[in-house]
Amino acid sequence: MRYTTITTARPATTPNTLVITLARPAVKNAFNQAMYADMTAALDDAAHSDEVAVVVITGAGSFFSSGADLKEMAEMAGPPLGSDDSDDDDGDDNKLARSAATPRTRGWHAPVGRFMSRIITFPKILIAAVNGPAVGVGATLLLHCDVVVAAESASMWLPFARIAVVPEFCSSLLLPKILGPSLAGEMLYAQAKLTAPAAARANWVSTLVPEPADVLPAALECAQRMTAPPLASDSLALFKAMVRDADRPTLLALCERELDLLDMRIDNGDVARAAMAFMMGRGSASALPPLSKL
């Protein structure tokens, strides 16, 4: 299958492993609607393939992912529902029809929801090879990976408050569970950046490597160890089900609720205003208190 925002490869040294590379380096691998759809399709194929036991996700260029594509997000959000920002000559019926047709939601039945649902229910091993900064959904994706390998220079940042969205991808539950409430609070409420070494100390990252170029080889070495034993594919799928299945209904319900709350903020115009301010620099460190690094 041809993808426009990702690449896929099956390394010869680890034939039971699929490597998915987020491939929008010009925008630091930001997730747009096409990337959500491409990722879902690639993961669907991997889930149903007898030849794939492990999936490694990494990023092209210097970033793992800069999170949601804010430009697309602002364009899709549009003016708040019920606002007078559109043509005054438009009749009420036309305004209502246009509002109903506007793809406000990145919700449960839209590409982002399908992607998140696919990750939460993915039956095979997910390894994140974090080659650079992971921001927003690029960071919350890591909460669902079975192993996280990261370069020492990588970091995780959740600037949800700065762009007026909400904690997503179950981060409102999983981040405090993994990091503890205080460290999670620094990230969620104060938008502190967590360095990869700090994430390793907090057991979010299992393996640190010195350089970004070392990340993918280290992840593939881990995958090779996983897939070496006899009947490894069957064992890995069984072990993952034992570890993950009990939590999946809770995570799916929470993720849907988080996306509903995001829709609410989109509909009242918060996201469009904050995203535009952020992109124009009013949400940068020059205008807001400096970010702490943990």
Coordinates of C-alpha atoms in Angstrom, one line a residue:
M1 CA 0.0 0.0 0.0
R2 CA 1.2 3.5 -0.8
Y3 CA 1.4 6.0 2.0
T4 CA 1.9 9.8 1.8
T5 CA 3.0 10.6 5.3
I6 CA 4.9 7.5 6.6
T7 CA 7.3 4.9 5.2
T8 CA 7.4 1.2 6.1
A9 CA 10.2 -1.4 6.0
R10 CA 11.0 -4.9 7.0
P11 CA 14.7 -5.1 8.0
A12 CA 16.5 -8.1 6.7
T13 CA 18.1 -8.7 10.2
T14 CA 14.7 -8.7 11.9
P15 CA 12.2 -10.1 9.4
N16 CA 9.3 -10.4 11.8
T17 CA 9.6 -6.6 12.6
L18 CA 7.9 -3.8 10.7
V19 CA 9.5 -0.3 11.0
I20 CA 7.1 2.6 10.6
T21 CA 8.8 5.9 10.1
L22 CA 6.8 9.2 10.6
A23 CA 7.9 10.9 7.4
R24 CA 6.9 14.6 7.4
P25 CA 10.3 16.0 8.4
A26 CA 9.5 19.4 6.9
V27 CA 6.9 19.9 9.6
K28 CA 8.8 17.9 12.2
N29 CA 6.5 14.9 11.6
A30 CA 3.4 16.6 12.8
F31 CA 0.3 14.5 12.7
N32 CA -2.3 15.6 10.2
Q33 CA -5.4 13.7 9.1
A34 CA -3.5 11.9 6.4
M35 CA -0.9 10.7 8.9
Y36 CA -3.5 9.4 11.3
A37 CA -5.1 7.5 8.4
D38 CA -1.8 6.1 7.1
M39 CA -0.8 5.0 10.6
T40 CA -4.1 3.2 11.1
A41 CA -3.9 1.4 7.8
A42 CA -0.3 0.3 8.4
L43 CA -1.1 -0.9 11.9
D44 CA -4.2 -2.7 10.6
D45 CA -2.1 -4.6 8.0
A46 CA 0.5 -5.5 10.7
A47 CA -2.2 -6.7 13.1
H48 CA -3.5 -9.1 10.5
S49 CA -0.1 -10.3 9.2
D50 CA 1.3 -13.6 10.3
E51 CA 4.7 -12.3 9.3
V52 CA 4.8 -9.3 11.8
A53 CA 5.3 -9.8 15.5
V54 CA 6.8 -6.4 16.4
V55 CA 6.2 -2.9 15.1
V56 CA 8.8 -0.2 15.7
I57 CA 7.8 3.4 15.3
T58 CA 10.3 6.2 14.8
G59 CA 10.6 9.6 13.2
A60 CA 12.4 11.0 10.1
G61 CA 14.8 13.8 10.7
S62 CA 15.5 15.5 14.0
F63 CA 12.1 15.0 15.6
F64 CA 10.1 12.0 16.6
S65 CA 6.9 14.1 16.2
S66 CA 6.0 17.7 16.9
G67 CA 2.4 16.6 17.7
A68 CA -0.8 17.7 16.0
D69 CA -0.5 19.8 12.9
L70 CA -1.5 23.1 14.3
K71 CA -2.0 24.8 11.0
E72 CA -4.5 22.1 9.9
M73 CA -6.1 22.1 13.3
A74 CA -6.8 25.8 13.2
E75 CA -8.1 25.6 9.6
M76 CA -10.4 22.7 10.5
A77 CA -11.6 24.3 13.7
G78 CA -12.8 27.5 11.8
P79 CA -14.8 30.1 13.6
P80 CA -16.7 29.1 16.8
L81 CA -20.1 27.5 16.1
G82 CA -22.8 30.2 16.3
S83 CA -20.2 33.0 15.7
D84 CA -20.8 35.9 13.3
D85 CA -17.3 35.5 11.7
S86 CA -18.9 34.1 8.5
D87 CA -20.7 36.2 5.8
D88 CA -23.5 38.2 7.4
D89 CA -25.6 37.7 4.3
D90 CA -25.7 33.9 4.9
G91 CA -29.1 32.7 6.0
D92 CA -29.4 30.9 9.3
D93 CA -30.2 27.6 7.5
N94 CA -27.0 27.9 5.5
K95 CA -24.9 28.7 8.5
L96 CA -26.4 25.7 10.3
A97 CA -25.7 23.4 7.4
R98 CA -22.1 24.7 7.0
S99 CA -21.5 24.1 10.7
A100 CA -22.9 20.6 10.6
A101 CA -20.6 19.8 7.6
T102 CA -17.5 21.4 9.1
P103 CA -15.1 18.6 10.2
R104 CA -14.8 20.0 13.7
T105 CA -14.0 16.8 15.4
R106 CA -10.8 14.9 15.4
G107 CA -13.1 12.6 17.4
W108 CA -13.8 8.9 17.8
H109 CA -15.0 8.2 14.3
A110 CA -12.6 10.6 12.6
P111 CA -9.0 9.6 11.6
V112 CA -7.5 10.5 15.0
G113 CA -10.1 8.4 16.9
R114 CA -9.5 5.4 14.6
F115 CA -5.8 5.8 15.1
M116 CA -6.0 6.0 18.8
S117 CA -8.4 3.0 19.0
R118 CA -6.1 1.0 16.8
I119 CA -3.1 1.7 19.0
I120 CA -5.0 0.9 22.2
T121 CA -6.3 -2.4 20.8
F122 CA -3.1 -3.3 18.8
P123 CA -2.4 -7.0 19.5
K124 CA 1.3 -7.0 18.8
I125 CA 4.4 -5.5 20.4
L126 CA 5.0 -1.8 19.9
I127 CA 8.4 -0.3 20.3
A128 CA 9.0 3.4 20.1
A129 CA 12.4 4.5 18.8
V130 CA 12.4 8.1 20.0
N131 CA 15.1 9.9 17.9
G132 CA 14.2 13.5 19.0
P133 CA 11.6 15.6 20.7
A134 CA 8.1 14.0 21.2
V135 CA 5.4 16.6 21.6
G136 CA 1.7 16.3 22.2
V137 CA 0.3 13.2 20.6
G138 CA 3.8 12.3 19.7
A139 CA 4.5 12.0 23.4
T140 CA 1.2 10.5 24.5
L141 CA 1.6 7.8 21.8
L142 CA 4.6 6.6 23.9
L143 CA 2.3 5.8 26.8
H144 CA 0.8 2.9 24.8
C145 CA 4.1 1.5 23.6
D146 CA 5.4 -1.7 25.2
V147 CA 9.0 -0.6 25.1
V148 CA 10.4 2.9 24.6
V149 CA 14.0 3.4 23.4
A150 CA 15.2 7.0 23.3
A151 CA 18.2 9.2 22.5
E152 CA 19.7 11.0 25.5
S153 CA 18.9 14.3 23.7
A154 CA 15.2 13.5 23.2
S155 CA 12.4 15.0 25.3
M156 CA 8.7 14.8 25.9
W157 CA 6.4 17.8 26.1
L158 CA 2.7 18.2 26.5
P159 CA 1.7 21.8 25.7
F160 CA -2.0 21.1 25.8
A161 CA -2.8 24.2 27.9
R162 CA -0.8 26.5 25.5
I163 CA -3.0 25.5 22.5
A164 CA -6.2 25.2 24.5
V165 CA -6.8 21.5 23.9
V166 CA -7.1 18.8 26.6
P167 CA -4.9 15.9 27.7
E168 CA -5.5 13.2 25.1
F169 CA -4.8 9.6 24.2
C170 CA -5.6 8.6 27.9
S171 CA -2.7 10.8 29.2
S172 CA -5.0 12.0 32.0
L173 CA -4.9 8.5 33.4
L174 CA -1.7 6.9 32.1
L175 CA 0.8 9.8 32.8
P176 CA 0.1 9.9 36.5
K177 CA 0.1 6.1 36.6
I178 CA 3.5 5.9 35.0
L179 CA 5.2 9.0 36.4
G180 CA 3.3 9.6 39.6
P181 CA 1.0 12.5 40.2
S182 CA 3.6 15.1 41.0
L183 CA 5.8 14.7 37.9
A184 CA 2.7 14.2 35.7
G185 CA 1.3 17.4 37.2
E186 CA 4.5 19.3 36.2
M187 CA 4.0 18.1 32.6
L188 CA 0.2 18.5 32.3
Y189 CA -0.4 21.6 34.3
A190 CA 2.9 23.5 34.0
Q191 CA 3.9 22.2 30.6
A192 CA 7.3 21.2 31.8
K193 CA 9.5 19.3 29.3
L194 CA 10.7 15.9 30.4
T195 CA 14.1 15.0 29.2
A196 CA 14.7 11.4 28.1
P197 CA 17.1 10.7 31.0
A198 CA 14.5 11.9 33.4
A199 CA 11.9 9.7 31.7
A200 CA 14.3 6.8 32.0
R201 CA 14.6 7.5 35.8
A202 CA 10.8 7.5 36.0
N203 CA 10.6 4.1 34.1
W204 CA 8.9 5.6 31.1
V205 CA 11.9 4.9 28.9
S206 CA 13.6 1.5 29.2
T207 CA 16.8 2.1 27.1
L208 CA 18.8 5.3 26.6
V209 CA 21.3 5.6 23.8
P210 CA 23.9 8.3 23.3
E211 CA 22.9 9.6 19.8
P212 CA 19.7 9.8 17.7
A213 CA 21.4 7.6 15.1
D214 CA 21.7 4.8 17.7
V215 CA 18.0 4.7 18.5
L216 CA 16.6 2.5 15.6
P217 CA 19.5 0.0 15.8
A218 CA 18.8 -0.4 19.6
A219 CA 15.1 -0.8 19.0
L220 CA 15.7 -3.4 16.3
E221 CA 18.1 -5.3 18.6
C222 CA 15.4 -5.4 21.2
A223 CA 12.9 -6.7 18.6
Q224 CA 15.4 -9.3 17.6
R225 CA 15.7 -10.6 21.2
M226 CA 11.9 -10.7 21.4
T227 CA 11.4 -12.7 18.2
A228 CA 14.4 -15.1 18.6
P229 CA 12.7 -17.8 20.7
P230 CA 10.6 -20.6 19.1
L231 CA 6.9 -19.7 18.7
A232 CA 7.9 -16.1 19.5
S233 CA 5.0 -14.5 17.6
D234 CA 2.4 -16.6 19.4
S235 CA 4.1 -16.0 22.8
L236 CA 4.4 -12.2 22.3
A237 CA 0.7 -11.8 21.3
L238 CA -0.4 -13.9 24.3
F239 CA 1.8 -12.1 26.7
K240 CA 0.7 -8.7 25.5
A241 CA -3.0 -9.7 25.8
M242 CA -2.3 -10.8 29.4
V243 CA -0.7 -7.4 30.2
R244 CA -3.1 -5.1 28.3
D245 CA -6.5 -6.6 27.9
A246 CA -7.9 -5.8 31.3
D247 CA -7.2 -2.1 30.8
R248 CA -8.4 -1.7 27.3
P249 CA -12.2 -1.1 27.9
T250 CA -11.3 1.7 30.4
L251 CA -8.8 3.3 28.0
L252 CA -11.1 3.2 25.0
A253 CA -13.9 4.8 27.0
L254 CA -11.5 7.5 28.5
C255 CA -10.0 8.2 25.1
E256 CA -13.5 8.8 23.6
R257 CA -14.4 11.1 26.5
E258 CA -11.2 13.1 26.0
L259 CA -11.9 13.6 22.3
D260 CA -15.5 14.7 23.2
L261 CA -14.0 17.4 25.5
L262 CA -11.6 18.4 22.7
D263 CA -14.6 18.9 20.4
M264 CA -16.2 21.1 23.0
R265 CA -13.1 23.4 23.1
I266 CA -13.0 23.4 19.3
D267 CA -16.7 24.4 19.0
N268 CA -16.3 27.3 21.4
G269 CA -13.4 28.7 19.5
D270 CA -10.7 28.1 22.1
V271 CA -8.5 25.9 19.9
A272 CA -8.6 28.1 16.8
R273 CA -7.6 31.2 18.8
A274 CA -4.9 29.5 20.8
A275 CA -3.4 27.7 17.8
M276 CA -3.2 30.9 15.8
A277 CA -1.6 32.7 18.8
F278 CA 0.9 29.8 19.3
M279 CA 1.9 29.8 15.6
M280 CA 2.3 33.6 15.6
G281 CA 4.6 33.4 18.6
R282 CA 2.3 34.7 21.3
G283 CA 2.4 31.2 22.8
S284 CA 6.2 30.9 22.6
A285 CA 8.7 31.1 25.5
S286 CA 9.3 34.8 24.6
A287 CA 5.8 35.7 25.7
L288 CA 5.1 33.1 28.4
P289 CA 7.0 32.1 31.5
P290 CA 10.0 30.0 30.6
L291 CA 9.5 26.2 30.4
S292 CA 11.2 24.1 33.0
K293 CA 13.1 21.0 32.1
L294 CA 12.8 17.9 34.3

